[in-house]
GROMACS .gro file of C-alpha atoms in nm:
model
  123
    1MET     CA    1   5.841   6.571   5.118
    2THR     CA    2   5.834   6.960   5.256
    3ALA     CA    3   5.768   7.248   5.195
    4GLN     CA    4   6.174   7.374   5.174
    5ASN     CA    5   6.218   7.110   4.982
    6ASN     CA    6   5.966   7.122   4.703
    7ASP     CA    7   6.129   7.512   4.711
    8GLN     CA    8   6.453   7.269   4.697
    9ALA     CA    9   6.346   7.091   4.352
   10THR     CA   10   6.200   7.358   4.268
   11GLN     CA   11   6.533   7.581   4.303
   12GLN     CA   12   6.753   7.249   4.139
   13PHE     CA   13   6.593   7.234   3.812
   14ALA     CA   14   6.502   7.593   3.793
   15ASP     CA   15   6.679   7.587   3.474
   16LEU     CA   16   6.458   7.359   3.310
   17ASP     CA   17   6.235   7.627   3.345
   18TYR     CA   18   6.430   7.744   2.963
   19VAL     CA   19   6.356   7.476   2.716
   20PRO     CA   20   6.112   7.393   2.482
   21ILE     CA   21   6.056   7.053   2.529
   22GLY     CA   22   5.816   6.943   2.874
   23VAL     CA   23   6.039   6.836   3.157
   24PHE     CA   24   5.861   6.717   3.515
   25VAL     CA   25   6.009   6.519   3.813
   26VAL     CA   26   5.833   6.365   4.007
   27ASP     CA   27   6.017   6.119   4.330
   28ALA     CA   28   5.925   5.744   4.422
   29ASN     CA   29   5.634   5.759   4.577
   30PHE     CA   30   5.528   5.958   4.198
   31THR     CA   31   5.462   6.325   4.360
   32ILE     CA   32   5.546   6.666   4.107
   33LEU     CA   33   5.918   6.834   4.230
   34PHE     CA   34   5.903   7.030   3.927
   35TRP     CA   35   5.649   7.123   3.587
   36ASN     CA   36   5.864   7.383   3.342
   37ASN     CA   37   5.721   7.636   3.228
   38THR     CA   38   5.657   7.474   2.871
   39LEU     CA   39   5.401   7.203   3.027
   40GLU     CA   40   5.197   7.484   3.167
   41ILE     CA   41   5.131   7.678   2.820
   42TRP     CA   42   5.098   7.383   2.734
   43THR     CA   43   4.910   7.110   2.916
   44GLY     CA   44   4.721   7.544   3.126
   45ILE     CA   45   4.779   7.390   3.503
   46TYR     CA   46   5.002   7.592   3.728
   47ARG     CA   47   5.287   7.448   3.896
   48ASP     CA   48   5.138   7.557   4.222
   49GLN     CA   49   4.842   7.311   4.107
   50LEU     CA   50   5.105   7.015   4.089
   51ILE     CA   51   5.411   7.073   4.339
   52GLY     CA   52   5.361   6.859   4.590
   53THR     CA   53   5.093   6.696   4.485
   54SER     CA   54   5.066   6.303   4.299
   55ILE     CA   55   5.082   6.271   3.911
   56GLY     CA   56   4.856   6.017   3.962
   57ASP     CA   57   4.569   6.250   4.145
   58HIS     CA   58   4.586   6.472   3.747
   59PHE     CA   59   4.709   6.242   3.615
   60THR     CA   60   4.578   5.867   3.580
   61ARG     CA   61   4.723   5.742   3.291
   62ILE     CA   62   5.123   5.762   3.444
   63MET     CA   63   4.966   5.493   3.735
   64ARG     CA   64   4.904   5.196   3.542
   65PRO     CA   65   5.109   4.896   3.580
   66GLN     CA   66   5.298   4.954   3.254
   67TYR     CA   67   5.393   5.257   3.302
   68THR     CA   68   5.481   5.201   3.695
   69GLU     CA   69   5.648   4.944   3.670
   70ARG     CA   70   5.913   5.043   3.430
   71LEU     CA   71   5.952   5.361   3.635
   72GLN     CA   72   6.022   5.087   3.955
   73ASP     CA   73   6.320   5.093   3.786
   74ILE     CA   74   6.518   5.425   3.733
   75PHE     CA   75   6.439   5.497   4.156
   76ASN     CA   76   6.644   5.120   4.221
   77GLY     CA   77   6.986   5.292   3.970
   78GLY     CA   78   6.855   5.172   3.622
   79ALA     CA   79   6.943   5.294   3.230
   80PRO     CA   80   6.616   5.495   3.180
   81VAL     CA   81   6.282   5.468   3.004
   82VAL     CA   82   6.112   5.537   2.675
   83PHE     CA   83   5.789   5.549   2.576
   84SER     CA   84   5.807   5.601   2.250
   85SER     CA   85   5.454   5.845   2.149
   86GLN     CA   86   5.392   5.454   1.864
   87LEU     CA   87   5.242   5.215   2.090
   88HIS     CA   88   5.204   5.516   2.522
   89GLN     CA   89   5.062   5.826   2.281
   90TYR     CA   90   5.124   6.058   2.573
   91ILE     CA   91   5.235   6.022   2.872
   92ILE     CA   92   5.069   6.442   2.953
   93PRO     CA   93   4.761   6.535   2.761
   94ALA     CA   94   4.911   6.837   2.636
   95PRO     CA   95   4.618   6.936   2.336
   96MET     CA   96   4.685   7.178   2.075
   97PRO     CA   97   4.504   7.473   1.881
   98GLY     CA   98   4.279   7.248   1.797
   99GLY     CA   99   4.183   6.946   2.022
  100LYS     CA  100   4.482   6.737   1.839
  101PHE     CA  101   4.697   6.641   2.142
  102ARG     CA  102   5.102   6.668   2.131
  103ILE     CA  103   5.330   6.359   1.995
  104GLN     CA  104   5.537   6.259   2.264
  105HIS     CA  105   5.821   6.102   2.297
  106THR     CA  106   5.898   6.056   2.610
  107THR     CA  107   6.225   5.973   2.791
  108VAL     CA  108   6.284   5.960   3.146
  109ILE     CA  109   6.597   5.905   3.334
  110GLY     CA  110   6.664   5.864   3.682
  111ILE     CA  111   6.890   6.192   3.901
  112PRO     CA  112   7.052   6.205   4.207
  113ASP     CA  113   6.863   6.484   4.463
  114ASN     CA  114   6.914   6.712   4.648
  115THR     CA  115   7.106   6.525   4.867
  116GLY     CA  116   7.239   6.288   4.674
  117GLU     CA  117   6.984   5.981   4.847
  118ASN     CA  118   6.713   5.953   4.714
  119THR     CA  119   6.690   5.881   4.323
  120LEU     CA  120   6.439   6.116   4.115
  121ALA     CA  121   6.315   6.037   3.822
  122MET     CA  122   6.283   6.315   3.516
  123PHE     CA  123   6.086   6.277   3.227
   0.00000   0.00000   0.00000
């Protein structure tokens, strides 16, 4: 993905910086297109370090087959996917003060990219 496309994705999802939940978006290659302000605060990792890179380079857990196989359905127009906190703990490690990790109930939905030609995964 080009820098221009990264900028367009950042603009497309800019309003999600104001929601009090962690949101990120990847394409079918698992390239990070958006990482919201809440995730920056929770993880201490800024979007400038992540945008345009593979999510698996930073968070290897998400590249396990139990996740990737279900996510492929999203990119093929399938129904939303849920990763419950009871079975999957967390997708993105987000420690709280004191060292415990945030409990994450993660829903992933498919959304069209800004061209309408490809499906992206929004977590």
